[in-house]
C-alpha positions as a Markdown table, in Angstrom:
| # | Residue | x | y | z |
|---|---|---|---|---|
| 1 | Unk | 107.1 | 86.8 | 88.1 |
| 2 | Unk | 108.5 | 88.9 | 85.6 |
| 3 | Unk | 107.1 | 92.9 | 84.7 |
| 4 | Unk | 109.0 | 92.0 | 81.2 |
| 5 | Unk | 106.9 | 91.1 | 78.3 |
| 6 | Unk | 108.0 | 87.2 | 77.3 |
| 7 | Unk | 107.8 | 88.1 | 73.3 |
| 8 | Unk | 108.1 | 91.2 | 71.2 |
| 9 | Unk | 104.7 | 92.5 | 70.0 |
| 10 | Unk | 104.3 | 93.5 | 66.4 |
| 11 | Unk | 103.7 | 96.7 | 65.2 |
| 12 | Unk | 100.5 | 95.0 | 63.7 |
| 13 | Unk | 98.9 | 93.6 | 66.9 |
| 14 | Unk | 100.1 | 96.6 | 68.6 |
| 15 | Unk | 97.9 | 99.1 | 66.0 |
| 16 | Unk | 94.6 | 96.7 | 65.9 |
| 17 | Unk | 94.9 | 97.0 | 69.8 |
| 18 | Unk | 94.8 | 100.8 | 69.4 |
| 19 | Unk | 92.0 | 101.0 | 66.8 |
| 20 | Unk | 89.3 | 100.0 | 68.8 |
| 21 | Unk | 90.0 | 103.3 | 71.8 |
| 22 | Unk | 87.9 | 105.8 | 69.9 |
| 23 | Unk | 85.4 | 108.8 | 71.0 |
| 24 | Unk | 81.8 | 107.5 | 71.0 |
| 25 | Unk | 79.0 | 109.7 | 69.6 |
| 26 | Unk | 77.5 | 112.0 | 72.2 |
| 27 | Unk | 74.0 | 111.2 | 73.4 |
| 28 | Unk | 71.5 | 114.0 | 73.9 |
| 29 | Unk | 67.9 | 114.5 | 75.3 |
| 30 | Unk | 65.3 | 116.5 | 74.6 |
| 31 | Unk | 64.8 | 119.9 | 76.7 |
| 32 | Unk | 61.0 | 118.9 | 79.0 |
| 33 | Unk | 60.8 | 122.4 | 78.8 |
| 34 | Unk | 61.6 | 123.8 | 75.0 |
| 35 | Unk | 62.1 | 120.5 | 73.5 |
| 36 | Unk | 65.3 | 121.8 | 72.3 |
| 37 | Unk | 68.2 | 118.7 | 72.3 |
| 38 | Unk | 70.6 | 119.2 | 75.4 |
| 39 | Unk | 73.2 | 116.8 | 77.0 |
| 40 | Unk | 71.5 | 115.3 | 79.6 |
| 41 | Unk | 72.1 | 116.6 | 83.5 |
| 42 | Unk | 73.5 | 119.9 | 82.0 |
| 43 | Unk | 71.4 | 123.4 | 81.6 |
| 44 | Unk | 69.5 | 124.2 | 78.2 |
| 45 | Unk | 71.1 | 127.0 | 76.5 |
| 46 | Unk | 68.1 | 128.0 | 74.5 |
| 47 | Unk | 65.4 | 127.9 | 77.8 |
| 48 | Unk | 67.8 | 128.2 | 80.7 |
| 49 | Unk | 65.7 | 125.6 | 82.7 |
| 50 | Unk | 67.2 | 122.1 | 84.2 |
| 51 | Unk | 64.5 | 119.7 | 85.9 |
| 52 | Unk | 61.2 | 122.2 | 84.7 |
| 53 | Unk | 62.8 | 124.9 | 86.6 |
| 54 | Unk | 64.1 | 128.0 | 85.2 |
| 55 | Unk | 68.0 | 128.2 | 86.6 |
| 56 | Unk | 69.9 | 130.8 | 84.3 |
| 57 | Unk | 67.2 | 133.7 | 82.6 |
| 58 | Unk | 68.0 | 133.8 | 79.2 |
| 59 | Unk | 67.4 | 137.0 | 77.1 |
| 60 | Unk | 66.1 | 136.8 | 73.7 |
């Protein structure tokens, strides 16, 4: 077995291959809390609550 490719790959093939590795759109959640939209599994920065408890006190 060879590690070598057996033909040359175009510049073409080579691009379309690369067009389709791009950044998805972020999915968010709704605070249970606030109702504010969050990231899910991450703290809400308005509320300061994760799983309808209060982690972080936030002043406002």
């Amino acid at each position: 077995m060879s590690i070598c490719p057996k033909n040359k790959s175009s510049k073409a093939r080579r691009d379309s291959r690369r067009a389709n590795w791009k950044m998805g759109a972020t999915n968010l959640v709704k605070c249970s809390k606030c109702g504010a939209l969050v990231m899910p599994h991450r703290v809400c920065k308005a509320c300061g609550s994760y799983n309808k408890r209060e982690i972080i006190k936030v002043e406002d």
